[in-house]
């Protein structure tokens, strides 16, 4: 159950500060309406209200009317209930403590507000009111306090689960709502400036108190690891040294120990070896017996390992999956990269350590991988997507510096540079059938289907379907690009499947879909190619085949991909293939 394991350490004693908060806010209100009322800046509040009332304009009035609606009692209660239900109905596991944090924050802020209005009696500003004045005191602002508790609480939860540019964007927008509501209450003549300032403080202090009482702190909860039971399981951890920082690595070590992996072997990736020298560990050999074991940890694993943990992006996961597929050894993903498309498609949390914790609390299921070869390419496997043309050029030319600063948004900037690239001529053969001649700007073969933000490039792709999905993108002019983008943005995962040579077109021919277990591509001229976000040498051929259920991946249980729960091939977990611990990823 998400977060529940940390809750026992939090008795909730911080909630006892709420009565203290109510007393302090009431005392502040008595000062504002009493001894301090005629001192600056409180003495200038009436001038502020009159200036705003004199400067009212129809457009601003309409906007503030909407902002008042966003923060009124019915809206706040309704949105809080919807958000709490959403947190409790999360498919992977209900987030009880986060739901409690949001509900208690909104309710506690309201309770403090009502108690203070029983003590402090302040009239509304002496200007025309654009809203009906409730019978409560003007001090503090209930609308502002409620919006600070609700939207500020959502911002706290977003900060816990989002990363990169999306985290900054969502948190920033949510925090702007209480400030906008504060301005609207002043503009509409409903409150004095000090009323809205204290309303903001009331909401913010409530979030601090309730958050300290109810929200688990992953770092603090993992500071004191449990001792692993003797007879221990062995894990190899492949770490991308730039994507996975030292703090994240320390937390990964702790989570593994708490799940019984007392023997850990850590190895870093290099540009020359993106799998970090994983291969010898899969057979019990050790390429470098004097290599870097886990700092201050137990002896390094000897013999076959029970789990492979990958701390990195899709490229690192792909390199490790290529070696692990077919061995029966479970693989756990700690998403630390730019895109983390496989983790997102599998429903893992975007926070690295939370993803590992939930995966180890679930089970290992068998998922498909694609095996690809081509001119100038050694046969290798992929778990997400392989492509040629526009998408490969976009990946190739994305600035490493921008990727580090902007995350996946760097690919959008790179894509804009290739919108006018010439179309390519290609032939596609599905399951050995007759070749189909096409022109396109890009071709993508997918084991999973969603891009960043859930954009369904291949709506029917599932990593447990036993097949690969293919899309050709061939927009004509600006209208073609708009049609394709609009179709993908509004597309829900489809239920029908294209198979064999039966194709499906969409967006006025800008998109064409196929599905098969083997896909052969031939290009008239060498094209840029990519594999799970890694650039490949340009070439004229690509052949991809599916390997059903070849990769065992630790996933939260029950895991949902698309509209169906994933439980391995034929609804069963894939066999252990002779590994001694059948519960490696089930604890």
XYZ file of C-alpha atoms in Angstrom:
587
model
C 0.000 0.000 0.000
C 1.534 3.265 -1.041
C 3.131 5.204 1.763
C 1.508 3.151 4.477
C 4.739 1.571 5.586
C 6.079 4.917 6.762
C 3.018 6.042 8.614
C 3.622 4.108 11.761
C 6.453 6.445 12.656
C 4.104 9.440 12.588
C 1.708 9.607 15.531
C 0.180 12.813 14.198
C 1.092 14.828 17.249
C 1.771 17.839 15.045
C -2.019 18.210 14.673
C -2.060 19.468 18.259
C -0.583 22.682 16.868
C -3.851 23.514 15.108
C -5.530 24.942 18.267
C -2.388 26.991 18.836
C -2.667 28.256 15.271
C -6.305 29.239 15.832
C -5.364 31.180 18.985
C -2.546 33.005 17.210
C -4.727 33.957 14.213
C -7.476 35.183 16.542
C -4.966 37.229 18.537
C -3.639 38.723 15.318
C -7.189 39.609 14.302
C -7.824 41.384 17.601
C -4.657 43.421 17.076
C -5.611 44.298 13.492
C -9.067 45.471 14.505
C -7.926 47.094 17.736
C -4.625 48.762 18.724
C -3.015 48.509 15.274
C -6.014 49.613 13.219
C -4.890 53.248 12.930
C -1.226 52.565 12.287
C 0.378 52.178 8.899
C 0.036 50.021 6.836
C -3.385 49.082 8.227
C -4.446 52.725 8.124
C -3.979 52.712 4.332
C -6.161 49.659 3.653
C -9.304 51.660 2.898
C -7.420 53.627 0.230
C -6.401 50.349 -1.463
C -9.976 49.088 -1.520
C -11.319 52.378 -2.916
C -8.639 52.502 -5.626
C -9.504 48.977 -6.774
C -13.226 49.735 -6.743
C -12.756 52.934 -8.779
C -10.626 51.099 -11.374
C -12.976 48.222 -12.098
C -13.320 47.134 -15.737
C -15.732 44.614 -17.327
C -13.000 42.151 -18.311
C -11.392 42.164 -14.866
C -14.789 41.849 -13.232
C -15.583 38.747 -15.308
C -12.219 37.197 -14.466
C -12.550 37.802 -10.740
C -16.093 36.449 -10.828
C -14.645 33.166 -12.113
C -11.896 33.233 -9.477
C -14.470 33.687 -6.728
C -16.285 30.632 -8.070
C -13.058 28.613 -8.002
C -12.697 29.278 -4.277
C -16.274 29.271 -3.023
C -17.416 26.703 -0.465
C -19.259 24.375 -2.836
C -16.395 24.278 -5.345
C -13.734 23.648 -2.701
C -15.743 20.852 -1.089
C -16.535 19.258 -4.446
C -12.965 19.400 -5.746
C -11.594 18.103 -2.447
C -13.926 15.103 -2.544
C -13.019 14.361 -6.168
C -9.293 14.564 -5.461
C -9.575 12.405 -2.353
C -11.545 9.778 -4.274
C -8.968 9.905 -7.052
C -6.136 9.279 -4.590
C -8.027 6.379 -3.008
C -8.831 4.791 -6.369
C -5.299 4.877 -7.784
C -5.062 1.608 -9.777
C -1.702 0.532 -8.347
C -2.426 1.227 -4.691
C -4.570 3.729 -2.786
C -2.692 6.714 -1.392
C -4.396 6.816 1.980
C -2.023 9.224 3.691
C -1.973 11.697 0.833
C -5.787 11.610 0.624
C -5.938 12.210 4.375
C -3.457 15.077 4.091
C -5.608 16.869 1.510
C -8.939 16.274 3.272
C -7.655 17.210 6.740
C -5.883 20.321 5.428
C -9.045 21.729 3.855
C -11.194 20.802 6.859
C -8.678 22.111 9.422
C -8.278 25.440 7.647
C -12.046 25.841 7.629
C -12.261 24.996 11.335
C -9.602 27.569 12.241
C -11.366 30.166 10.073
C -14.734 29.595 11.756
C -13.240 29.700 15.254
C -11.468 32.980 14.528
C -14.622 34.620 13.150
C -16.348 33.864 16.474
C -13.723 35.990 18.230
C -12.898 38.677 15.655
C -15.711 40.815 14.274
C -14.654 42.976 11.340
C -16.922 44.728 8.860
C -16.471 44.388 5.112
C -14.729 47.280 3.248
C -16.845 50.365 2.725
C -16.991 49.999 -1.076
C -19.573 48.467 -3.436
C -19.496 44.672 -3.054
C -19.625 42.504 -6.191
C -20.556 39.383 -4.211
C -23.146 38.738 -1.575
C -21.561 39.362 1.814
C -21.777 36.257 4.070
C -22.610 36.808 7.747
C -19.089 35.898 8.876
C -16.392 38.397 9.797
C -14.252 39.880 7.053
C -11.161 38.640 8.952
C -9.619 36.377 7.775
C -10.638 35.622 4.188
C -12.280 32.202 4.050
C -12.086 32.012 0.241
C -8.348 32.678 0.272
C -7.646 30.269 3.129
C -9.662 27.501 1.458
C -7.933 27.991 -1.890
C -4.521 27.986 -0.178
C -5.323 24.708 1.573
C -6.790 22.962 -1.490
C -4.613 24.174 -4.351
C -1.537 24.469 -2.157
C -2.125 20.909 -0.982
C -2.398 19.724 -4.580
C 0.856 21.554 -5.315
C 2.551 19.651 -2.479
C 1.343 16.324 -3.885
C 2.378 17.295 -7.409
C 5.857 18.186 -6.156
C 6.135 14.716 -4.615
C 5.236 12.825 -7.787
C 6.290 14.916 -10.783
C 9.775 15.683 -12.047
C 11.506 18.109 -14.367
C 9.667 20.799 -16.288
C 6.218 19.299 -15.620
C 6.801 19.520 -11.881
C 7.722 23.208 -12.075
C 4.828 24.017 -14.410
C 2.083 22.219 -12.464
C 3.276 23.331 -9.031
C 3.675 26.923 -10.218
C 0.171 27.062 -11.712
C -1.411 25.565 -8.586
C 0.361 28.035 -6.307
C -0.817 30.942 -8.457
C -4.478 30.112 -7.778
C -4.569 31.263 -4.116
C -2.742 34.474 -5.046
C -5.213 35.145 -7.855
C -8.124 34.461 -5.506
C -6.628 36.887 -2.978
C -6.531 39.636 -5.596
C -10.086 38.879 -6.722
C -11.431 39.230 -3.174
C -9.784 42.650 -2.861
C -10.971 43.731 -6.307
C -14.548 42.688 -5.589
C -14.611 44.700 -2.357
C -15.084 41.661 -0.094
C -11.965 41.939 2.077
C -9.306 44.290 3.370
C -5.691 43.547 2.324
C -4.827 42.239 5.803
C -7.776 39.821 5.579
C -6.403 38.097 2.483
C -2.811 38.114 3.774
C -3.844 36.338 6.955
C -6.066 34.017 4.885
C -2.988 32.960 2.916
C -1.018 32.485 6.135
C -3.829 30.446 7.659
C -3.947 28.105 4.675
C -0.150 27.794 4.423
C 0.304 27.115 8.151
C -2.419 24.481 8.022
C -0.589 22.712 5.193
C 2.661 22.757 7.166
C 1.046 21.355 10.302
C -1.029 18.665 8.586
C 1.799 17.745 6.236
C 4.189 17.270 9.153
C 1.618 15.030 10.833
C 0.362 12.920 7.950
C 2.691 12.975 4.967
C 5.383 10.299 5.001
C 8.902 11.512 4.343
C 10.572 8.943 2.144
C 14.068 10.066 3.044
C 13.422 10.116 6.759
C 11.533 6.841 6.647
C 14.483 5.155 5.013
C 17.183 6.688 7.180
C 17.108 3.708 9.564
C 17.098 0.527 7.444
C 15.781 -2.709 8.784
C 18.246 -5.538 9.177
C 17.951 -8.078 6.421
C 17.170 -11.633 7.328
C 19.999 -14.122 7.046
C 20.114 -16.371 4.035
C 19.915 -13.453 1.813
C 19.037 -12.635 -1.713
C 21.471 -11.081 -4.132
C 20.954 -8.033 -6.320
C 23.068 -6.382 -8.999
C 22.421 -2.655 -9.391
C 23.382 -0.991 -12.681
C 23.662 2.754 -12.155
C 23.952 5.561 -14.676
C 26.304 7.831 -12.684
C 24.970 11.108 -14.080
C 21.245 10.266 -14.023
C 21.235 8.627 -10.576
C 22.836 10.898 -7.991
C 24.445 9.748 -4.756
C 21.373 10.556 -2.668
C 19.102 8.467 -4.860
C 21.651 5.645 -4.858
C 21.756 5.627 -1.055
C 17.977 5.407 -0.870
C 17.968 2.563 -3.412
C 20.450 0.643 -1.249
C 18.198 1.067 1.771
C 15.031 -0.040 -0.018
C 16.792 -3.140 -1.314
C 18.015 -4.044 2.162
C 14.525 -3.622 3.556
C 13.271 -6.118 0.975
C 15.895 -8.693 1.884
C 18.612 -7.916 -0.686
C 21.485 -7.706 1.783
C 24.073 -8.695 -0.809
C 24.335 -5.963 -3.438
C 26.783 -5.480 -6.265
C 26.858 -1.967 -7.735
C 28.291 -1.200 -11.140
C 28.310 2.056 -13.127
C 27.564 2.433 -16.808
C 30.051 3.994 -19.206
C 29.636 5.401 -22.722
C 31.395 2.282 -24.003
C 29.286 -0.124 -21.912
C 25.766 1.176 -21.169
C 24.970 -2.056 -19.278
C 27.760 -1.451 -16.767
C 29.447 -4.807 -17.292
C 26.276 -6.653 -16.278
C 26.791 -9.867 -18.251
C 29.280 -11.642 -15.900
C 26.990 -11.104 -12.913
C 24.098 -12.941 -14.577
C 26.043 -16.196 -14.545
C 27.752 -15.751 -11.189
C 31.098 -14.832 -12.739
C 32.814 -11.611 -11.748
C 34.722 -9.736 -14.401
C 36.549 -7.704 -11.775
C 36.673 -9.359 -8.337
C 38.303 -6.238 -6.930
C 35.659 -3.968 -8.444
C 33.589 -1.447 -6.517
C 31.197 -3.224 -4.185
C 28.531 -1.287 -2.321
C 30.244 1.181 0.039
C 30.306 -0.017 3.636
C 28.116 -2.940 2.630
C 28.349 -6.706 2.896
C 30.429 -8.918 0.673
C 29.639 -8.805 -3.009
C 27.312 -11.449 -4.464
C 28.746 -14.790 -5.380
C 26.794 -17.038 -7.712
C 23.714 -16.183 -9.783
C 21.797 -13.080 -8.765
C 18.144 -12.940 -7.773
C 17.408 -9.429 -9.066
C 18.802 -6.862 -11.491
C 18.042 -3.221 -10.658
C 18.538 -0.564 -13.339
C 18.958 3.052 -12.214
C 18.877 5.119 -15.394
C 16.855 6.086 -18.430
C 15.383 4.095 -21.287
C 18.784 3.605 -22.925
C 20.266 2.058 -19.792
C 17.165 -0.087 -19.269
C 17.343 -1.286 -22.877
C 21.018 -2.267 -22.612
C 20.352 -4.262 -19.446
C 17.113 -5.783 -20.734
C 19.006 -7.034 -23.786
C 21.162 -9.146 -21.463
C 18.532 -10.122 -18.899
C 15.797 -11.169 -21.377
C 15.479 -14.926 -21.550
C 17.392 -15.585 -18.301
C 14.369 -15.596 -15.987
C 16.063 -13.090 -13.651
C 13.609 -10.345 -12.618
C 14.465 -6.762 -13.516
C 13.411 -3.712 -11.466
C 13.377 -0.239 -13.018
C 14.437 2.897 -11.119
C 13.496 5.642 -13.631
C 16.201 8.325 -13.585
C 16.347 9.372 -17.246
C 14.939 12.109 -19.434
C 11.934 10.273 -20.833
C 11.481 7.081 -18.775
C 8.942 5.923 -21.354
C 9.019 2.257 -20.363
C 8.417 3.065 -16.698
C 5.577 5.423 -17.587
C 3.940 2.897 -19.919
C 4.165 0.254 -17.207
C 2.437 2.501 -14.668
C 5.435 2.957 -12.375
C 5.723 6.147 -10.309
C 7.948 8.822 -11.802
C 9.827 9.265 -8.509
C 12.757 6.822 -8.713
C 12.767 5.343 -5.219
C 8.964 5.197 -5.054
C 9.034 3.205 -8.303
C 11.458 0.687 -6.817
C 9.540 0.416 -3.571
C 6.228 -0.249 -5.325
C 7.810 -2.671 -7.797
C 9.410 -4.756 -5.038
C 6.092 -4.831 -3.204
C 4.430 -6.296 -6.298
C 5.485 -9.202 -8.480
C 7.474 -10.051 -11.582
C 5.505 -10.500 -14.815
C 6.612 -11.584 -18.232
C 6.673 -8.810 -20.828
C 7.561 -8.823 -24.500
C 10.701 -7.351 -25.994
C 11.556 -6.665 -29.605
C 14.665 -8.072 -31.248
C 16.080 -5.905 -34.006
C 18.843 -6.147 -36.570
C 19.903 -4.262 -39.682
C 22.810 -3.216 -41.816
C 25.658 -2.094 -39.606
C 23.790 -3.196 -36.450
C 24.502 -6.170 -34.224
C 21.285 -7.977 -33.215
C 19.947 -6.427 -30.031
C 16.702 -6.053 -28.100
C 14.483 -3.081 -27.321
C 11.703 -2.589 -24.805
C 10.075 0.684 -25.930
C 10.315 1.736 -29.580
C 12.589 1.608 -32.603
C 12.292 4.114 -35.400
C 13.752 5.730 -38.475
C 13.378 9.114 -40.137
C 11.976 12.155 -38.363
C 11.972 10.764 -34.801
C 15.528 9.426 -35.093
C 16.766 12.778 -36.407
C 14.988 14.495 -33.518
C 16.710 12.220 -30.979
C 20.067 12.584 -32.707
C 20.060 16.382 -32.751
C 18.586 17.081 -29.298
C 21.043 19.193 -27.313
C 22.522 17.315 -24.330
C 22.655 20.591 -22.396
C 18.968 21.288 -23.078
C 18.035 17.717 -22.163
C 19.728 18.209 -18.827
C 17.933 21.509 -18.203
C 14.527 20.949 -19.860
C 14.129 17.177 -19.836
C 12.015 15.726 -22.635
C 11.017 19.243 -23.795
C 14.453 19.431 -25.453
C 13.180 16.903 -27.991
C 10.346 19.256 -28.935
C 12.839 21.963 -29.837
C 14.871 19.486 -31.850
C 11.750 18.262 -33.642
C 10.928 21.787 -34.835
C 14.185 21.797 -36.802
C 13.169 18.708 -38.774
C 9.566 19.503 -39.692
C 10.601 20.202 -43.294
C 12.870 17.208 -43.737
C 12.193 15.337 -47.011
C 9.974 12.267 -47.010
C 11.617 8.882 -47.295
C 10.709 6.005 -49.605
C 10.419 2.641 -47.920
C 8.898 -0.812 -48.192
C 7.343 -2.616 -45.233
C 6.795 -6.369 -45.013
C 4.659 -7.803 -42.205
C 5.025 -11.425 -41.079
C 6.674 -12.391 -44.363
C 3.865 -11.017 -46.527
C 4.154 -9.026 -49.723
C 6.115 -5.769 -49.395
C 4.087 -2.557 -49.220
C 5.613 0.507 -50.855
C 5.167 3.734 -48.928
C 6.441 7.287 -48.481
C 6.673 8.683 -44.954
C 8.522 11.116 -42.735
C 9.050 8.542 -40.033
C 8.316 4.948 -39.105
C 8.117 3.687 -35.521
C 7.941 0.081 -34.316
C 6.606 -0.059 -30.769
C 6.412 -2.540 -27.933
C 4.590 0.133 -25.896
C 2.598 3.003 -27.287
C 2.562 6.187 -25.207
C 4.964 9.116 -25.372
C 5.467 11.869 -22.798
C 2.244 13.188 -21.308
C 0.442 9.974 -22.306
C 0.359 10.915 -26.001
C -0.752 7.649 -27.670
C 1.513 7.328 -30.697
C 0.615 3.614 -30.938
C -2.730 3.296 -29.130
C -2.917 -0.494 -29.472
C 0.629 -1.344 -28.394
C 0.897 -3.414 -25.198
C 4.036 -5.049 -23.836
C 2.201 -8.313 -23.162
C 0.374 -8.680 -26.492
C 2.870 -10.932 -28.276
C 3.070 -8.533 -31.212
C 4.651 -5.267 -32.330
C 2.723 -2.225 -33.545
C 3.910 0.022 -36.381
C 2.990 3.561 -37.344
C 3.954 5.529 -40.438
C 3.755 9.306 -40.106
C 3.333 11.166 -43.389
C 1.687 14.571 -42.861
C 1.390 16.834 -45.894
C 2.038 20.480 -45.118
C 0.928 22.426 -42.082
C -2.616 21.050 -42.176
C -1.265 17.503 -42.173
C 0.854 18.122 -39.086
C -2.100 19.760 -37.335
C -4.390 16.853 -38.270
C -1.891 14.290 -36.988
C -1.247 16.201 -33.749
C -4.954 16.710 -33.145
C -5.719 13.048 -33.758
C -3.022 11.848 -31.354
C -3.982 14.381 -28.686
C -7.603 13.213 -28.702
C -6.969 9.507 -29.248
C -7.963 7.027 -26.565
C -6.399 3.546 -26.654
C -8.176 1.526 -29.345
C -9.811 -1.830 -28.825
C -9.623 -3.231 -32.333
C -6.257 -4.423 -33.638
C -4.788 -4.209 -37.088
C -3.045 -7.434 -38.136
C -1.110 -8.821 -41.068
C -1.335 -6.571 -44.087
C -4.647 -5.070 -43.047
C -3.769 -1.462 -42.328
C -5.610 1.389 -40.739
C -5.222 5.053 -41.650
C -6.113 8.109 -39.624
C -5.850 11.917 -39.641
C -6.668 12.121 -43.363
C -3.897 9.712 -44.248
C -1.211 11.359 -42.122
C -1.025 8.246 -39.924
C -1.051 4.614 -40.997
C -1.011 1.713 -38.535
C 0.028 -1.934 -38.820
C 0.596 -4.818 -36.440
C 2.704 -7.988 -36.761
C 5.097 -10.309 -34.960
C 7.847 -9.570 -37.502
C 8.419 -6.312 -39.371
C 10.924 -5.860 -42.227
C 11.736 -2.307 -43.352
C 13.787 -1.292 -46.394
C 14.655 2.322 -47.176
C 15.588 3.681 -50.590
C 18.343 5.782 -49.008
C 20.172 5.552 -45.623
C 18.007 6.969 -42.849
C 18.799 8.000 -39.267
C 17.684 5.279 -36.840
C 17.075 5.120 -33.078
C 16.400 2.469 -30.461
C 14.750 3.353 -27.128
C 16.094 6.886 -27.391
C 19.623 5.869 -28.377
C 20.944 6.977 -31.763
C 21.978 4.233 -34.208
C 24.083 4.601 -37.363
C 22.095 5.535 -40.467
C 21.179 2.606 -42.678
C 18.758 1.140 -45.198
C 17.348 -1.890 -43.340
C 15.629 -2.739 -40.071
C 14.073 -6.057 -39.080
C 12.191 -6.393 -35.793
C 10.702 -9.523 -34.235
C 8.807 -9.912 -30.979
C 10.018 -12.187 -28.193
C 6.854 -12.833 -26.157
C 7.242 -12.785 -22.385
C 11.030 -12.845 -22.598
C 11.660 -10.170 -19.934
C 10.497 -10.510 -16.338
C 9.862 -7.052 -14.872
C 8.933 -6.253 -11.273
C 5.691 -4.259 -11.277
C 3.232 -3.063 -8.648
C 0.355 -5.493 -8.206
C -2.133 -5.278 -9.707
C -0.489 -3.478 -12.635
C -2.650 -1.981 -15.343
C -1.388 -1.299 -18.846
C -4.024 0.161 -21.129
C -7.436 -1.163 -20.124
C -6.399 -4.618 -18.865
C -4.494 -5.820 -15.850
C -1.102 -7.308 -16.636
C -0.283 -10.562 -14.919
C 2.099 -12.177 -17.376
C 1.446 -14.403 -20.346
C -1.886 -16.278 -20.302
C -2.752 -14.585 -17.013
C 0.063 -16.315 -15.138
C 3.461 -15.272 -13.914
C 6.301 -16.385 -16.120
C 8.231 -19.345 -14.683
C 11.406 -18.810 -12.722
C 13.529 -20.742 -15.260
C 15.367 -22.568 -12.519
C 16.093 -19.648 -10.202
C 16.049 -20.682 -6.610
C 13.922 -17.912 -5.131
C 10.442 -17.868 -6.621
C 9.539 -14.874 -4.526
C 12.376 -12.602 -5.615
C 10.116 -9.711 -6.607
C 6.938 -10.662 -4.778
C 7.850 -9.224 -1.372
